[in-house]
């Protein structure tokens, strides 16, 4: 096992299961020679471009309507709550149904939900619509994200997973570099509602494009797993993912530390937007520039992660990246210069990109395919559980104590998360 996780039997079994019973030839040795992977990459890049519009437009719409960073945090927090609740059953659904159809359903639902905002906003400006639609979209976003993780191993070979995730993250970053800038211009010229409408259109295009992608069928569960599911119901199926996480020497401490990390950082986008627009008095287009500069870091991270993990291993790659992210967050609070804020954002997202790709790839490598949805859902539900509280706490602290002090405190906390990782089984991953 390249990841050193100590779970060779599960990965070897997963590798064999992808071939047995498949109705297609084995995947090509090159990722670029794989037509299904290429189509999936293009489709999801388009979807990421649309996501970057809402990433900017929804906080701006709330800020324009209320003028409150706390209200921005409330929307973020409500969306996080809906994601957590959905995570309780998203993995069970992803492991039970056709995964491609579930991806398409999630895209269609988000298209319709986000399209409601511009349709209604032409006639009225009810804030309750934002508080309803955005969390509901978060439900389908969680379903999509859990299922998305499960289909990557069904598109590529096991030894290509980290590289494929790096390509996907890099492509998303390319889309996100231009997206926030365009969203800022669209919001400045036509209002944030128009940018949300563009996001709805990209979800429709993504759903249609998934018709071009074929996945290798997931292997059936073992007899023991099937019997446990029959007697345990949905609760038992979800707990199967929790049990796998808790038994794994690397995933267990990783889940705990990521819970703390998410608590500290979940509200940072709102804080950065508030800092640039309210504290420093810049326009919506400047917000787009800063967030675009930040996503360049994700693009750069996707270039270095494969080599970095191969050279340092999972553990030191992950802890080093998290420590760098903490330093970058602290630097955000030490400057009033927009270019420096953009640079710090880029470094922060480079680091979180490396740690995120490593974390996702490890789970995909060591988890059997028939459990991957439940393990992913349990992982995300657990470590996102503190996210809404963190978003509310960080944005409220920013309003009360100022953005500089909050960024320094959050940065120090993130560095402590990285240092704690060196004392666990993570460094042996």
XYZ file of C-alpha atoms in Angstrom, residues 90-324:
235
model
C -26.675 10.317 2.193
C -24.189 7.473 2.391
C -26.916 4.852 2.693
C -28.602 6.260 -0.421
C -25.331 6.442 -2.366
C -24.562 2.799 -1.546
C -28.083 1.611 -2.410
C -29.025 3.335 -5.676
C -27.541 3.984 -9.105
C -24.865 6.557 -8.358
C -24.912 8.313 -11.726
C -28.671 8.870 -11.485
C -28.266 10.224 -7.972
C -25.701 12.742 -9.224
C -28.088 13.829 -11.971
C -31.016 14.141 -9.544
C -28.921 16.309 -7.228
C -27.931 18.596 -10.097
C -31.520 18.977 -11.339
C -32.798 19.740 -7.827
C -30.152 22.422 -7.250
C -30.894 23.928 -10.657
C -34.564 24.324 -9.797
C -33.922 25.633 -6.296
C -31.379 28.269 -7.291
C -33.527 29.301 -10.274
C -36.267 30.246 -7.797
C -34.182 33.097 -6.392
C -33.905 35.210 -9.569
C -37.487 34.360 -10.564
C -38.889 35.604 -7.255
C -36.419 38.477 -6.825
C -37.744 40.186 -9.942
C -41.011 40.785 -8.061
C -40.044 40.900 -4.371
C -37.052 40.538 -2.053
C -38.101 38.068 0.649
C -35.133 37.068 2.804
C -37.029 33.970 3.946
C -36.498 32.596 0.447
C -32.718 32.686 0.931
C -33.028 31.041 4.343
C -35.155 28.293 2.764
C -33.618 27.684 -0.659
C -29.936 27.756 0.260
C -30.196 25.146 3.062
C -32.404 22.945 0.822
C -29.769 23.208 -1.895
C -27.287 22.159 0.780
C -29.212 18.888 1.163
C -28.690 18.003 -2.488
C -25.161 19.354 -2.386
C -24.303 16.859 0.353
C -25.946 14.031 -1.616
C -23.895 15.046 -4.642
C -20.630 15.380 -2.725
C -20.943 11.989 -1.032
C -21.839 10.295 -4.315
C -19.120 12.185 -6.195
C -16.474 10.701 -3.907
C -17.788 7.181 -4.528
C -17.715 7.414 -8.336
C -14.074 8.466 -8.735
C -12.777 4.950 -7.921
C -15.356 3.622 -10.415
C -13.835 5.788 -13.154
C -10.105 5.226 -12.615
C -7.726 2.551 -11.341
C -6.743 2.472 -7.639
C -3.210 3.729 -8.290
C -4.653 6.690 -10.232
C -6.955 7.987 -7.497
C -4.671 10.677 -6.031
C -3.735 11.909 -9.512
C -7.383 11.960 -10.613
C -8.406 13.904 -7.508
C -5.544 16.336 -8.154
C -6.753 16.874 -11.731
C -10.318 17.421 -10.542
C -9.261 19.849 -7.820
C -7.009 21.670 -10.314
C -9.774 21.933 -12.900
C -12.157 23.211 -10.238
C -9.555 25.804 -9.274
C -9.202 26.977 -12.877
C -12.967 27.439 -13.053
C -12.994 29.091 -9.657
C -10.217 31.542 -10.587
C -12.375 33.115 -13.271
C -15.690 32.450 -11.552
C -15.454 34.816 -8.573
C -14.062 37.593 -10.759
C -16.901 37.177 -13.263
C -19.372 36.892 -10.396
C -18.063 40.132 -8.940
C -18.507 41.907 -12.273
C -21.976 40.406 -12.805
C -22.993 41.322 -9.253
C -21.707 44.864 -9.701
C -23.456 45.295 -13.069
C -26.676 43.319 -12.647
C -26.815 42.393 -8.958
C -25.991 39.161 -7.094
C -29.284 37.581 -8.179
C -28.093 37.375 -11.798
C -24.982 35.472 -10.706
C -27.149 32.955 -8.843
C -29.170 32.434 -12.035
C -25.971 31.533 -13.906
C -25.214 28.912 -11.253
C -28.659 27.355 -11.814
C -27.943 27.052 -15.540
C -24.633 25.259 -14.936
C -26.360 22.651 -12.774
C -28.703 21.915 -15.688
C -25.728 21.513 -18.037
C -23.958 19.228 -15.557
C -27.005 16.967 -15.230
C -27.255 16.637 -19.009
C -23.536 15.961 -19.364
C -23.604 13.084 -16.891
C -25.526 11.119 -19.518
C -22.179 10.771 -21.311
C -20.436 9.137 -18.353
C -20.445 5.399 -17.689
C -19.349 3.930 -14.361
C -18.102 0.479 -13.554
C -20.683 -1.261 -11.365
C -20.004 -1.313 -7.646
C -19.250 -4.767 -6.210
C -21.946 -6.359 -4.058
C -21.578 -6.350 -0.263
C -20.302 -9.385 1.541
C -22.763 -11.848 3.065
C -21.949 -10.508 6.538
C -22.548 -6.909 5.429
C -25.845 -7.801 3.757
C -27.070 -9.619 6.863
C -26.074 -6.720 9.118
C -27.899 -4.243 6.853
C -31.032 -6.394 6.834
C -31.197 -6.508 10.631
C -29.894 -3.027 11.385
C -31.927 -0.941 8.955
C -30.802 2.538 7.952
C -29.298 3.174 11.376
C -27.230 0.011 11.134
C -26.071 0.889 7.633
C -24.948 4.350 8.711
C -23.176 2.903 11.737
C -21.256 0.577 9.418
C -19.476 3.661 8.097
C -18.873 4.967 11.621
C -17.462 1.605 12.731
C -15.061 1.527 9.785
C -13.849 5.047 10.567
C -13.399 4.360 14.248
C -11.498 1.096 13.645
C -9.040 2.637 11.197
C -5.827 3.916 12.859
C -5.486 6.896 10.501
C -9.087 7.833 9.686
C -10.087 7.925 13.363
C -7.728 10.764 14.486
C -8.109 12.447 11.100
C -11.871 12.707 11.616
C -11.460 14.191 15.100
C -8.884 16.779 14.047
C -10.834 17.775 10.946
C -13.865 18.426 13.163
C -11.835 21.033 15.036
C -10.385 22.386 11.778
C -13.844 22.848 10.239
C -15.118 24.560 13.393
C -12.316 27.087 13.134
C -12.401 27.748 9.385
C -15.991 27.210 8.194
C -16.884 30.896 8.413
C -13.656 32.343 6.993
C -15.062 33.116 3.541
C -17.723 35.331 5.124
C -15.039 36.977 7.264
C -12.821 37.704 4.243
C -15.741 39.154 2.283
C -16.711 41.310 5.278
C -13.104 42.442 5.729
C -12.651 43.518 2.106
C -16.072 45.101 1.614
C -16.992 46.596 4.997
C -13.726 47.118 6.889
C -11.668 48.251 3.890
C -14.534 49.744 1.844
C -13.931 48.029 -1.506
C -16.484 47.144 -4.192
C -18.044 43.771 -5.029
C -15.618 43.330 -7.927
C -12.681 43.564 -5.485
C -14.231 40.770 -3.431
C -14.246 38.694 -6.600
C -10.566 39.483 -7.243
C -9.549 38.441 -3.737
C -11.462 35.166 -3.853
C -10.110 34.443 -7.343
C -6.564 34.997 -6.090
C -7.289 32.554 -3.298
C -8.410 29.803 -5.638
C -5.114 30.026 -7.540
C -3.690 28.355 -4.446
C -5.970 25.349 -4.933
C -4.764 25.084 -8.531
C -1.122 25.142 -7.426
C -1.836 22.625 -4.688
C -3.247 20.181 -7.239
C 0.074 20.313 -9.081
C 2.245 19.456 -6.106
C 0.080 17.052 -4.095
C 0.847 13.829 -5.990
C 4.613 14.278 -5.777
C 4.434 15.602 -2.233
C 2.452 12.637 -0.970
C 4.706 10.196 -2.813
C 7.784 11.748 -1.235
C 6.552 12.504 2.298
C 3.662 10.070 2.710
C 0.136 10.954 3.738
C 0.799 11.931 7.351
C 3.504 14.538 6.939
C 1.901 15.932 3.802
C -1.375 16.451 5.657
C 0.038 17.896 8.892
C 2.474 20.164 7.048
C -0.280 21.518 4.820
C -2.604 22.204 7.765
C 0.174 24.029 9.628
C 0.812 26.210 6.565
